[in-house]
Coordinates of C-alpha atoms in Angstrom, one line a residue:
Chain A
M57 CA -20.5 0.0 -10.7
P58 CA -21.8 -0.7 -7.2
I59 CA -23.3 2.3 -5.4
E60 CA -20.7 2.1 -2.6
V61 CA -17.9 2.4 -5.2
R62 CA -19.7 5.3 -6.8
L63 CA -20.2 6.9 -3.5
A64 CA -16.6 6.5 -2.4
W65 CA -15.4 7.8 -5.7
R66 CA -17.6 10.9 -5.6
N67 CA -16.8 11.5 -2.0
L68 CA -13.2 11.7 -2.9
W69 CA -13.9 14.6 -5.4
R70 CA -15.9 16.6 -2.9
Q71 CA -12.7 18.4 -2.0
P72 CA -10.8 18.0 -5.3
K73 CA -7.8 20.2 -4.1
R74 CA -7.3 18.1 -1.0
T75 CA -7.7 14.8 -2.8
L76 CA -5.3 16.0 -5.6
L77 CA -2.8 17.1 -3.1
T78 CA -2.8 13.8 -1.2
T79 CA -2.9 11.8 -4.4
G80 CA -0.1 14.0 -5.8
A81 CA 2.0 13.2 -2.7
M82 CA 1.4 9.5 -3.3
V83 CA 2.2 9.7 -7.0
F84 CA 5.4 11.7 -6.3
S85 CA 6.6 9.3 -3.6
N86 CA 5.8 6.4 -5.8
V87 CA 7.7 7.7 -8.7
L88 CA 10.6 8.4 -6.4
L89 CA 10.4 5.0 -4.9
V90 CA 10.2 3.3 -8.4
F91 CA 13.2 5.3 -9.6
M92 CA 15.3 4.9 -6.5
I93 CA 14.6 1.1 -6.1
S94 CA 15.3 0.6 -9.8
L95 CA 18.5 2.6 -9.5
Q96 CA 19.5 0.6 -6.5
V97 CA 18.8 -2.7 -8.2
G98 CA 20.9 -1.6 -11.1
M99 CA 23.6 -0.2 -8.9
Y100 CA 23.8 -3.4 -6.9
G101 CA 24.0 -5.4 -10.2
L102 CA 26.9 -3.1 -11.2
M103 CA 28.5 -3.4 -7.7
I104 CA 28.4 -7.2 -7.9
E105 CA 29.4 -7.4 -11.6
N106 CA 32.3 -5.0 -11.1
G107 CA 33.4 -6.4 -7.8
L108 CA 33.6 -9.8 -9.2
K109 CA 35.0 -8.8 -12.6
V110 CA 38.3 -7.7 -11.1
F111 CA 39.2 -11.0 -9.7
T112 CA 36.7 -13.5 -8.3
G113 CA 34.4 -14.2 -11.3
H114 CA 30.9 -15.5 -10.8
L115 CA 32.0 -18.9 -9.6
Q116 CA 35.1 -20.9 -8.9
V117 CA 36.0 -24.6 -9.0
Q118 CA 38.2 -25.5 -6.0
A119 CA 39.4 -28.4 -3.9
P120 CA 37.1 -28.9 -0.9
G121 CA 38.2 -26.7 2.0
Y122 CA 40.2 -24.3 -0.1
I123 CA 37.6 -21.6 0.4
D124 CA 38.2 -21.6 4.2
D125 CA 41.9 -22.3 4.3
A126 CA 43.8 -21.6 1.1
K127 CA 46.5 -24.3 1.6
M128 CA 49.0 -24.8 -1.3
R129 CA 48.3 -28.6 -1.4
L130 CA 44.5 -28.1 -1.9
V131 CA 44.7 -28.1 -5.7
V132 CA 42.5 -28.7 -8.9
P133 CA 44.3 -31.4 -10.8
D134 CA 44.8 -31.0 -14.5
A135 CA 43.4 -27.5 -14.2
V136 CA 44.1 -26.1 -17.6
A137 CA 42.5 -29.0 -19.4
L138 CA 39.5 -28.8 -17.1
A139 CA 39.2 -25.0 -17.7
G140 CA 39.2 -25.8 -21.4
K141 CA 36.4 -28.4 -20.9
L142 CA 34.4 -25.8 -18.9
R143 CA 34.8 -23.3 -21.7
D144 CA 32.9 -25.7 -24.0
V145 CA 29.8 -25.2 -21.9
D146 CA 27.6 -22.8 -23.6
G147 CA 27.9 -19.2 -22.4
I148 CA 30.7 -19.9 -19.8
S149 CA 34.1 -18.4 -19.8
A150 CA 36.7 -20.1 -17.7
A151 CA 40.4 -19.9 -16.9
A152 CA 42.7 -21.9 -14.5
R153 CA 44.5 -19.9 -11.8
G154 CA 47.2 -20.8 -9.3
S155 CA 47.7 -18.8 -6.2
T156 CA 50.4 -18.7 -3.5
F157 CA 52.5 -16.2 -1.5
A158 CA 56.2 -15.3 -2.2
L159 CA 58.8 -12.8 -1.2
A160 CA 59.5 -10.5 -4.1
S161 CA 63.0 -8.9 -4.1
S162 CA 64.3 -6.1 -6.3
E163 CA 67.8 -4.8 -6.1
D164 CA 66.9 -2.5 -3.2
R165 CA 63.8 -4.0 -1.4
T166 CA 61.9 -7.1 -0.6
Y167 CA 58.1 -7.2 -0.1
G168 CA 55.7 -10.2 0.4
M169 CA 53.1 -10.5 -2.3
A170 CA 50.3 -12.9 -3.6
V171 CA 51.4 -14.5 -6.8
M172 CA 48.9 -15.9 -9.3
G173 CA 49.5 -18.1 -12.1
V174 CA 47.1 -17.3 -15.0
E175 CA 46.3 -18.3 -18.4
P176 CA 47.2 -15.2 -20.4
D177 CA 44.8 -16.1 -23.3
H178 CA 41.8 -16.7 -21.1
E179 CA 42.3 -14.5 -18.0
P180 CA 41.0 -11.4 -19.8
D181 CA 37.7 -13.3 -20.2
V182 CA 37.2 -13.8 -16.4
S183 CA 39.0 -10.7 -15.0
S184 CA 39.2 -7.0 -15.6
L185 CA 42.8 -6.8 -14.4
P186 CA 44.5 -7.6 -17.7
G187 CA 42.7 -4.4 -19.1
L188 CA 44.1 -2.2 -16.4
I189 CA 47.6 -2.4 -17.5
G190 CA 48.9 1.3 -17.3
A191 CA 52.6 0.6 -18.3
G192 CA 54.1 -2.1 -20.4
R193 CA 51.9 -5.0 -21.5
Y194 CA 50.0 -7.9 -20.1
L195 CA 51.3 -11.5 -20.2
D196 CA 51.3 -13.1 -23.6
A197 CA 53.0 -16.5 -23.3
A198 CA 51.8 -19.4 -21.1
D199 CA 55.3 -20.3 -19.8
A200 CA 57.4 -17.1 -20.1
A201 CA 59.4 -16.0 -17.1
E202 CA 57.6 -12.6 -16.7
I203 CA 55.2 -11.0 -14.3
V204 CA 52.7 -8.1 -14.1
I205 CA 52.4 -6.4 -10.7
G206 CA 50.5 -3.5 -9.2
K207 CA 51.9 0.0 -9.6
R208 CA 52.1 0.6 -5.9
L209 CA 54.1 -2.6 -5.4
A210 CA 56.4 -1.5 -8.2
R211 CA 56.9 1.8 -6.5
N212 CA 57.6 0.1 -3.2
L213 CA 60.1 -2.2 -4.7
K214 CA 61.5 0.7 -6.8
V215 CA 61.2 -1.3 -10.1
D216 CA 59.7 -0.5 -13.5
V217 CA 58.8 -2.3 -16.7
G218 CA 61.6 -4.4 -17.9
D219 CA 63.3 -4.8 -14.5
E220 CA 63.8 -8.2 -12.9
L221 CA 62.2 -9.5 -9.7
T222 CA 63.3 -12.5 -7.7
L223 CA 60.5 -14.5 -6.2
L224 CA 61.1 -16.8 -3.3
G225 CA 58.3 -19.2 -1.9
S226 CA 57.3 -22.7 -1.2
G227 CA 56.5 -25.4 -3.7
L228 CA 53.5 -27.7 -3.6
D229 CA 55.7 -30.3 -1.9
G230 CA 57.0 -27.9 0.7
S231 CA 60.3 -27.4 -1.0
F232 CA 62.0 -24.1 -1.7
A233 CA 60.8 -22.4 -4.8
A234 CA 62.5 -19.5 -6.6
T235 CA 62.5 -17.7 -9.9
V236 CA 63.7 -14.5 -11.6
V237 CA 61.0 -12.9 -13.6
T238 CA 61.0 -9.8 -15.9
I239 CA 58.3 -7.2 -15.3
A240 CA 56.2 -7.1 -18.3
G241 CA 53.6 -4.6 -17.1
L242 CA 52.2 -2.6 -14.3
F243 CA 48.5 -2.5 -13.5
E244 CA 46.4 -0.1 -11.5
T245 CA 43.0 -1.2 -10.3
G246 CA 42.5 1.7 -7.9
I247 CA 42.1 -0.8 -5.1
P248 CA 45.1 -0.3 -2.8
D249 CA 45.3 -3.9 -1.5
I250 CA 45.5 -5.3 -5.0
D251 CA 47.8 -2.6 -6.4
R252 CA 50.4 -3.2 -3.7
G253 CA 50.1 -6.9 -3.0
I254 CA 49.5 -8.9 -6.1
G255 CA 51.4 -10.1 -9.2
A256 CA 50.5 -12.5 -12.0
L257 CA 52.7 -15.0 -13.8
P258 CA 51.9 -17.2 -16.8
I259 CA 50.4 -20.4 -15.4
G260 CA 53.0 -22.6 -17.1
H261 CA 55.9 -20.8 -15.4
F262 CA 53.9 -20.8 -12.2
Q263 CA 53.5 -24.5 -12.3
D264 CA 57.2 -25.0 -13.0
V265 CA 58.4 -22.8 -10.2
F266 CA 56.0 -24.0 -7.6
Y267 CA 56.2 -27.7 -8.5
M268 CA 52.5 -27.8 -9.2
G269 CA 52.7 -30.3 -12.1
D270 CA 49.4 -29.7 -14.1
A271 CA 47.5 -28.5 -11.1
A272 CA 46.3 -25.1 -10.1
H273 CA 44.2 -23.8 -7.2
M274 CA 41.0 -22.8 -8.9
I275 CA 39.2 -22.5 -12.1
V276 CA 37.6 -19.0 -12.3
A277 CA 34.4 -19.0 -14.4
V278 CA 32.0 -16.3 -15.6
A279 CA 28.4 -16.7 -16.6
P280 CA 26.6 -14.5 -19.2
S281 CA 24.8 -12.7 -16.4
L282 CA 24.3 -12.7 -12.6
E283 CA 20.8 -14.2 -13.1
A284 CA 22.5 -17.1 -15.0
V285 CA 24.9 -18.0 -12.3
P286 CA 22.7 -20.7 -10.6
A287 CA 22.3 -22.5 -13.9
A288 CA 26.0 -22.1 -14.6
V289 CA 27.0 -23.6 -11.3
A290 CA 24.8 -26.6 -12.1
A291 CA 26.3 -26.9 -15.6
V292 CA 29.8 -26.7 -14.2
E293 CA 29.1 -29.3 -11.6
S294 CA 27.9 -31.6 -14.2
Q295 CA 31.3 -31.4 -15.9
L296 CA 33.3 -32.3 -12.7
P297 CA 34.3 -35.8 -11.8
A298 CA 31.7 -37.4 -9.6
D299 CA 34.3 -38.4 -6.9
G300 CA 33.6 -35.1 -4.8
E301 CA 37.3 -34.1 -5.2
L302 CA 36.3 -30.7 -6.6
V303 CA 33.5 -28.3 -5.5
V304 CA 31.9 -25.3 -7.1
H305 CA 31.3 -22.1 -5.1
D306 CA 29.3 -19.2 -6.4
W307 CA 30.2 -15.6 -5.9
D308 CA 27.9 -15.3 -2.8
A309 CA 30.0 -17.9 -1.0
L310 CA 33.3 -16.6 -2.4
V311 CA 32.8 -12.9 -1.5
P312 CA 30.2 -12.9 1.4
E313 CA 31.2 -9.3 2.3
L314 CA 29.8 -8.1 -1.1
R315 CA 26.4 -9.3 -0.1
Q316 CA 26.9 -7.8 3.4
S317 CA 27.8 -4.4 2.1
I318 CA 24.8 -4.5 -0.2
N319 CA 22.6 -5.4 2.7
A320 CA 24.0 -2.6 4.8
D321 CA 23.4 -0.1 2.0
L322 CA 19.9 -1.6 1.6
G323 CA 19.2 -1.1 5.2
G324 CA 20.0 2.6 5.1
A325 CA 17.9 3.0 1.9
L326 CA 15.0 1.2 3.5
F327 CA 15.1 3.6 6.4
M328 CA 14.9 6.5 4.0
Y329 CA 12.0 4.9 2.1
G330 CA 10.3 4.2 5.4
V331 CA 10.4 7.8 6.3
L332 CA 9.0 8.8 2.9
V333 CA 6.2 6.2 3.3
V334 CA 5.3 7.3 6.8
L335 CA 5.2 11.0 5.6
V336 CA 2.7 10.0 2.9
A337 CA 0.7 7.9 5.4
F338 CA 0.4 10.9 7.6
S339 CA -0.9 13.0 4.7
V340 CA -3.5 10.3 4.0
L341 CA -4.4 10.1 7.7
N342 CA -4.9 13.8 7.7
T343 CA -7.1 13.8 4.6
Q344 CA -9.2 10.9 5.7
L345 CA -9.6 12.2 9.2
M346 CA -10.7 15.6 8.0
S347 CA -13.0 13.9 5.4
V348 CA -14.6 11.8 8.1
L349 CA -15.0 14.6 10.6
E350 CA -16.6 16.9 8.1
R351 CA -19.1 14.2 7.1
T352 CA -20.1 13.2 10.7
R353 CA -23.6 14.3 10.1
E354 CA -23.9 12.4 6.8
F355 CA -22.6 9.3 8.5
G356 CA -25.2 9.7 11.2
I357 CA -27.9 9.8 8.5
V358 CA -26.7 6.6 6.7
M359 CA -26.4 4.9 10.1
A360 CA -30.0 6.0 10.8
L361 CA -31.0 4.4 7.5
G362 CA -29.6 1.1 8.7
L363 CA -25.9 1.0 7.6
K364 CA -23.8 -0.7 10.2
P365 CA -20.7 1.0 11.5
G366 CA -18.5 -1.7 10.1
R367 CA -19.9 -1.1 6.6
L368 CA -19.4 2.6 7.1
G369 CA -15.8 1.9 8.0
R370 CA -15.4 -0.1 4.9
L371 CA -16.7 2.8 2.8
V372 CA -14.0 5.0 4.2
L373 CA -11.4 2.3 3.6
L374 CA -12.7 2.1 0.0
E375 CA -12.2 5.8 -0.5
A376 CA -8.6 5.5 0.6
A377 CA -8.2 2.4 -1.5
L378 CA -9.3 4.3 -4.6
M379 CA -6.9 7.1 -3.8
G380 CA -4.2 4.5 -3.2
L381 CA -4.8 2.7 -6.5
I382 CA -4.5 6.0 -8.4
G383 CA -1.2 6.5 -6.5
V384 CA 0.0 2.9 -7.4
F385 CA -0.8 3.0 -11.1
A386 CA 0.1 6.6 -11.8
G387 CA 3.3 6.3 -9.7
A388 CA 4.3 3.0 -11.3
F389 CA 3.5 4.3 -14.8
L390 CA 5.3 7.6 -14.5
G391 CA 8.1 6.1 -12.4
G392 CA 8.4 3.3 -14.9
L393 CA 8.7 5.8 -17.8
L394 CA 11.3 7.9 -16.0
T395 CA 13.3 4.7 -15.1
L396 CA 13.0 3.3 -18.5
Y397 CA 14.5 6.5 -20.0
F398 CA 17.5 6.3 -17.7
S399 CA 17.9 2.6 -18.0
V400 CA 18.4 3.2 -21.8
N401 CA 20.4 6.4 -21.6
G402 CA 22.1 5.8 -18.4
F403 CA 22.4 8.0 -15.3
T404 CA 25.5 9.8 -14.0
Y405 CA 26.5 12.6 -11.9
P406 CA 29.5 14.9 -11.9
G407 CA 32.7 13.0 -11.1
L408 CA 31.2 9.5 -11.5
E409 CA 32.5 8.9 -15.0
E410 CA 36.1 9.9 -14.1
M411 CA 36.1 7.8 -11.1
A412 CA 34.7 4.7 -12.8
A413 CA 37.1 5.1 -15.7
Q414 CA 39.9 4.8 -13.2
F415 CA 38.7 1.3 -12.3
N416 CA 38.0 0.3 -15.8
L417 CA 34.3 0.4 -15.1
P418 CA 31.3 1.9 -17.0
G419 CA 30.7 5.5 -15.8
R420 CA 26.9 5.5 -16.2
L421 CA 24.5 3.8 -13.9
H422 CA 21.6 2.0 -15.6
P423 CA 18.5 1.7 -13.4
E424 CA 16.9 -1.8 -13.9
V425 CA 13.1 -1.9 -14.4
T426 CA 11.7 -5.0 -12.9
L427 CA 8.2 -5.8 -11.7
L428 CA 9.6 -5.7 -8.2
S429 CA 11.2 -2.3 -8.6
L430 CA 8.0 -1.0 -10.4
F431 CA 5.4 -2.2 -7.8
A432 CA 7.3 -2.9 -4.5
G433 CA 7.4 0.7 -3.3
P434 CA 3.9 1.8 -4.6
L435 CA 2.4 -1.4 -3.0
V436 CA 3.9 -0.5 0.4
V437 CA 2.6 3.0 0.1
F438 CA -0.9 1.5 -0.8
A439 CA -0.7 -0.8 2.3
F440 CA 0.3 2.2 4.5
T441 CA -2.5 4.3 3.0
L442 CA -5.0 1.7 4.1
L443 CA -3.3 1.4 7.6
A444 CA -3.5 5.2 8.0
T445 CA -7.2 5.0 7.2
A446 CA -7.8 2.4 9.8
Y447 CA -8.0 4.9 12.6
P448 CA -10.6 7.2 11.1
A449 CA -12.5 4.1 9.9
F450 CA -12.3 2.6 13.4
R451 CA -13.6 6.0 14.9
L452 CA -16.8 5.5 13.0
R453 CA -17.5 2.4 15.1
R454 CA -18.1 4.6 18.1
L455 CA -20.3 7.0 16.3
K456 CA -23.9 7.3 17.6
P457 CA -26.5 8.2 15.0
V458 CA -28.3 10.8 17.1
E459 CA -25.1 12.6 18.1
A460 CA -23.7 12.3 14.7
M461 CA -26.8 13.9 13.0
R462 CA -26.5 16.8 15.4
A463 CA -23.0 17.6 14.1
A464 CA -22.8 20.7 12.0
Chain B
M299 CA -52.4 -5.0 15.7
T300 CA -50.0 -2.8 17.7
A301 CA -47.2 -1.4 15.6
V302 CA -45.4 0.4 18.4
R303 CA -45.7 -0.1 22.1
C304 CA -43.7 2.0 24.6
I305 CA -43.9 1.2 28.3
D306 CA -42.9 3.6 31.0
L307 CA -40.0 5.2 29.0
C308 CA -37.6 7.6 30.9
K309 CA -34.7 9.5 29.4
T310 CA -32.7 12.3 31.1
Y311 CA -30.1 14.5 29.5
R312 CA -27.5 16.4 31.4
Q313 CA -27.3 20.0 30.1
G314 CA -24.6 21.9 32.0
E315 CA -25.5 21.7 35.7
E316 CA -29.2 20.8 34.9
D317 CA -30.8 17.4 34.3
I318 CA -33.4 17.6 31.5
K319 CA -36.2 15.0 31.6
A320 CA -36.7 14.4 27.8
L321 CA -39.0 11.4 28.5
D322 CA -40.8 11.1 31.8
H323 CA -42.7 7.9 32.3
V324 CA -44.1 7.8 28.7
S325 CA -46.3 4.9 27.7
I326 CA -48.0 4.8 24.3
D327 CA -49.5 2.2 21.9
I328 CA -49.6 2.9 18.2
E329 CA -51.8 0.7 16.0
S330 CA -50.7 -0.5 12.6
G331 CA -51.6 1.7 9.6
D332 CA -52.3 4.7 11.8
I333 CA -51.1 8.3 11.3
V334 CA -50.0 9.7 14.5
C335 CA -48.7 13.2 15.2
L336 CA -46.5 13.8 18.2
S337 CA -46.8 17.5 19.1
A338 CA -44.8 19.4 21.6
P339 CA -43.0 22.7 22.0
S340 CA -39.2 22.6 21.5
G341 CA -37.7 20.4 24.3
G342 CA -41.0 18.7 24.9
G343 CA -39.6 15.3 24.2
K344 CA -41.2 14.4 20.8
T345 CA -37.9 13.9 18.9
T346 CA -36.5 11.9 21.8
L347 CA -39.5 9.7 21.7
L348 CA -39.3 9.4 17.9
N349 CA -35.6 8.5 18.1
S350 CA -36.2 5.9 20.8
I351 CA -39.0 4.2 18.8
G352 CA -36.6 4.3 15.7
G353 CA -33.8 2.7 17.7
L354 CA -31.6 5.8 17.2
D355 CA -31.5 6.5 20.9
R356 CA -31.8 4.3 24.0
P357 CA -34.2 5.2 26.8
D358 CA -32.7 5.1 30.4
S359 CA -35.5 2.8 31.4
G360 CA -38.7 1.3 30.0
E361 CA -39.5 -1.0 27.2
I362 CA -40.1 -0.5 23.4
Y363 CA -41.7 -3.0 21.2
I364 CA -42.0 -2.8 17.4
A365 CA -44.4 -5.2 15.8
G366 CA -44.1 -7.2 19.0
Q367 CA -40.3 -7.4 19.1
R368 CA -38.6 -5.8 22.0
I369 CA -35.9 -3.4 20.6
D370 CA -34.5 -1.4 23.6
T371 CA -32.3 -4.3 24.5
L372 CA -31.0 -4.9 21.0
S373 CA -27.3 -4.4 20.1
K374 CA -26.1 -1.6 17.8
S375 CA -26.0 -4.0 15.0
G376 CA -29.4 -5.4 15.8
L377 CA -30.9 -1.9 15.8
A378 CA -29.2 -1.2 12.5
E379 CA -30.9 -4.3 11.0
L380 CA -34.2 -3.2 12.4
R381 CA -33.9 0.4 11.0
L382 CA -32.8 -1.0 7.6
N383 CA -35.6 -3.5 7.2
H384 CA -38.6 -2.2 9.2
I385 CA -38.3 1.5 9.7
G386 CA -38.1 4.4 7.3
F387 CA -37.0 7.9 8.4
V388 CA -37.8 11.3 7.0
F389 CA -35.8 14.1 8.5
Q390 CA -36.4 17.8 8.8
A391 CA -33.3 18.7 6.7
Y392 CA -34.1 16.0 4.0
N393 CA -30.7 14.6 4.7
L394 CA -30.0 13.2 1.3
I395 CA -26.5 12.1 0.4
P396 CA -25.3 15.1 -1.6
V397 CA -23.0 13.2 -4.0
L398 CA -25.6 10.6 -5.1
T399 CA -28.5 11.4 -7.6
A400 CA -32.1 11.1 -6.5
S401 CA -32.3 7.5 -7.8
E402 CA -29.0 6.6 -6.2
N403 CA -30.2 8.0 -2.8
I404 CA -33.3 5.7 -3.1
E405 CA -31.3 2.7 -4.3
F406 CA -28.7 3.1 -1.5
V407 CA -30.9 1.6 1.2
M408 CA -32.0 -1.3 -1.2
Q409 CA -28.3 -2.0 -2.0
V410 CA -27.5 -2.2 1.7
Q411 CA -30.4 -4.6 2.0
G412 CA -28.8 -6.6 -0.7
R413 CA -31.4 -6.3 -3.5
S414 CA -30.4 -7.0 -7.0
R415 CA -29.6 -4.1 -9.4
G416 CA -32.5 -4.7 -11.6
E417 CA -34.9 -4.7 -8.7
R418 CA -33.3 -1.6 -7.3
R419 CA -33.8 0.3 -10.6
D420 CA -37.3 -0.7 -11.1
K421 CA -38.4 0.1 -7.6
S422 CA -36.6 3.4 -7.6
E423 CA -38.3 4.5 -10.9
E424 CA -41.6 3.3 -9.5
I425 CA -41.4 5.1 -6.3
L426 CA -40.1 8.3 -7.9
A427 CA -43.3 8.3 -10.1
E428 CA -45.3 7.6 -6.9
V429 CA -43.9 10.7 -5.2
G430 CA -44.4 12.8 -8.3
L431 CA -40.8 13.0 -9.4
A432 CA -40.8 10.8 -12.5
G433 CA -37.8 11.6 -14.8
M434 CA -35.9 13.4 -12.1
G435 CA -33.9 10.4 -10.9
D436 CA -30.6 11.6 -12.3
R437 CA -30.7 14.9 -10.5
R438 CA -28.5 15.5 -7.5
P439 CA -30.0 17.0 -4.3
A440 CA -28.4 20.4 -5.0
E441 CA -30.3 20.6 -8.3
M442 CA -33.7 20.1 -6.6
S443 CA -36.0 22.3 -4.6
G444 CA -36.6 21.7 -0.9
G445 CA -39.9 20.1 -1.5
Q446 CA -38.5 17.8 -4.3
Q447 CA -35.7 16.8 -1.9
Q448 CA -38.2 16.0 0.8
R449 CA -40.1 13.9 -1.6
V450 CA -37.0 12.0 -2.5
A451 CA -36.3 11.5 1.2
V452 CA -39.9 10.2 1.6
A453 CA -39.3 7.9 -1.4
R454 CA -36.1 6.6 0.3
A455 CA -38.0 6.1 3.4
I456 CA -40.7 4.0 2.0
V457 CA -39.1 2.2 -1.0
S458 CA -38.4 -0.9 1.0
R459 CA -42.0 -1.0 2.3
P460 CA -41.2 -0.5 6.0
T461 CA -43.9 -1.2 8.6
L462 CA -43.2 2.1 10.3
V463 CA -42.2 5.5 8.9
L464 CA -40.9 8.0 11.4
A465 CA -40.8 11.7 10.3
D466 CA -39.2 14.4 12.4
E467 CA -40.5 17.9 11.6
P468 CA -40.7 16.9 7.9
T469 CA -42.3 20.2 6.9
A470 CA -40.2 22.6 9.0
N471 CA -38.2 23.7 5.9
L472 CA -41.2 23.8 3.5
D473 CA -43.6 26.4 2.5
S474 CA -47.3 25.8 3.4
K475 CA -48.3 24.6 -0.2
T476 CA -45.4 22.2 -0.3
S477 CA -46.2 21.1 3.3
D478 CA -49.8 20.3 2.2
E479 CA -48.5 18.4 -0.8
L480 CA -46.2 16.4 1.4
M481 CA -48.8 15.5 4.0
E482 CA -51.2 14.5 1.1
L483 CA -48.4 12.3 -0.1
F484 CA -48.1 10.7 3.4
I485 CA -51.8 10.0 3.5
R486 CA -51.8 8.5 0.0
L487 CA -48.7 6.3 0.8
N488 CA -50.3 5.3 4.1
E489 CA -53.4 4.2 2.3
T490 CA -51.5 2.5 -0.5
H491 CA -48.8 0.7 1.5
G492 CA -50.5 0.4 4.9
S493 CA -47.4 1.7 6.6
T494 CA -47.7 3.3 10.0
F495 CA -46.6 7.0 10.1
V496 CA -45.4 8.7 13.3
I497 CA -44.7 12.4 12.7
A498 CA -43.2 14.7 15.3
T499 CA -44.1 18.3 14.6
H500 CA -45.3 21.6 16.0
D501 CA -46.9 22.6 12.7
Q502 CA -50.7 23.0 13.1
R503 CA -51.4 22.2 9.5
V504 CA -49.5 18.8 9.8
M505 CA -51.5 18.0 12.9
G506 CA -54.6 18.5 11.0
Y507 CA -53.8 15.6 8.7
A508 CA -53.1 13.0 11.5
R509 CA -55.7 10.6 12.7
R510 CA -54.4 10.7 16.1
L511 CA -52.7 13.6 17.9
V512 CA -50.5 13.0 21.0
K513 CA -49.5 16.2 22.8
M514 CA -46.4 16.2 25.0
L515 CA -44.9 18.7 27.4
D516 CA -41.7 18.4 29.4
G517 CA -41.3 14.7 28.4
R518 CA -44.8 13.7 29.4
I519 CA -47.9 12.9 27.3
V520 CA -50.4 15.4 28.3
D521 CA -53.2 14.7 25.7
D522 CA -54.0 11.9 23.3
I523 CA -56.8 12.8 20.8
D524 CA -58.4 10.6 18.3
Q525 CA -59.0 13.2 15.5
Q526 CA -61.2 10.9 13.4
A527 CA -63.6 10.5 16.2
A528 CA -63.5 14.3 16.9

């Protein structure tokens, strides 16, 4: 080991309590950062998965332009067959879906609602909504004249399971479309907009009522994981006709607000992490400044022996780097262990499980240990440690050997 | 050959309201291989002259040459190079690096010079034996007596064979027996390596070992005695 490294290492332990306190602060903040970042990564994964699970799926096949302006005539031809073809792609679940607006009338009231035509057999694979039926049952036949609606909408319309609803809307060709459907079940997602504004019909009946022929408005598909979405997009694209009549959008394009809300949350978290890192940096600055000040005489001596101020500064930086490396590795190790424990066993807090159960979502958060979550925080702390030491190191450049050697 | 040449050096310090003339038009030539004592009472200017020759301090005016090279105009970095490769220092308070062992203290200078690990180790063992500390290389300064620490400091000063060794009150913290031993070591090293020794002291015993005695008072040279001739 070079003498400079030995010297730096031994200098650190001249004041063991001070070094331990500073290193301890680093390790503590690194453990916290590793756990928090891992928790956030896991939470964002859950947010995305659960946000997409209700409705949107990981990706959708649509007609060009439908994403910006959901016009009735922008359809996916032969949608049920195409969905079947996509289901043959390894790892992909897919279901065709039609979508329009209609007036829903009960005996007493009329409300506007979004009406979806879904494949009852395959919709549960791409949406959590079928699992959220609180009363009655989900749809079970592809062309039955029945519907499931949100509980709030049912309350507003003053209807219940078994009652009839009249739907009035426009067909694909612009003509008047109407049907009477029986309420098979009521769902409750906990999301007010969905619970009071959406209903689902079997796709066969939807196509009949709205003159869709064999078309629908989208194929909703789900990949095995979020990480697999880009590959799934490519695989789905390869199954589409090459005439450009259909396009594939991933979840990021379909629900940009999801990414925005994650970014907003991330911004807040980064601010908090920043405060933590700055606090640690000040602790390092204090330690190194004290350490440099109390060794002024010694620095004067080594300068007298011929050490240049720049090299002296590097020695002080080396001391901080050694301290920082302990912080990085001990922090990443301990933080990794803690995170690993919770990633296996899950992490919850009072009330979370009850709230999540209401939305048909898992009630425990599972932090996700990745290289990024393990080392991103500790490496930032390390960089700030060196930055905080730059000032004491820079001060040494102005040191004069004779004056330094006179210091007590 | 002239090892050190100082021409008309002046240096004034401000102390409170008063200007102190540490060097007052000092000129001196020191020949290679000589052992010169600078003697003065406290504040007489001997340490300022020693520091100026060693490039640790800059005179307000005048010129300093070491082995023919003018040094008072060198940059900080240039002076550091000069000290590293041509000058060895021995201080009153030993000034060893406390966290390094005796061997490491000696090797430190050679490491800064960029010498190989093997060469550093060999030279360090060799010089420790030369100063009478064979087998004590792994001791830290706190585990050694004052005399032993000063010997390590001398070993550190001469290990890279400097042309000039500057010693500032090297015996001030030593008893008379150890002082004699240290001065005998200086004489031996001077004879063996041919280094020039300039020693600032007000210790009469030390002055007795010097070949030349330069007496200073109030920043001026007041006497210059060739003790060999005397």
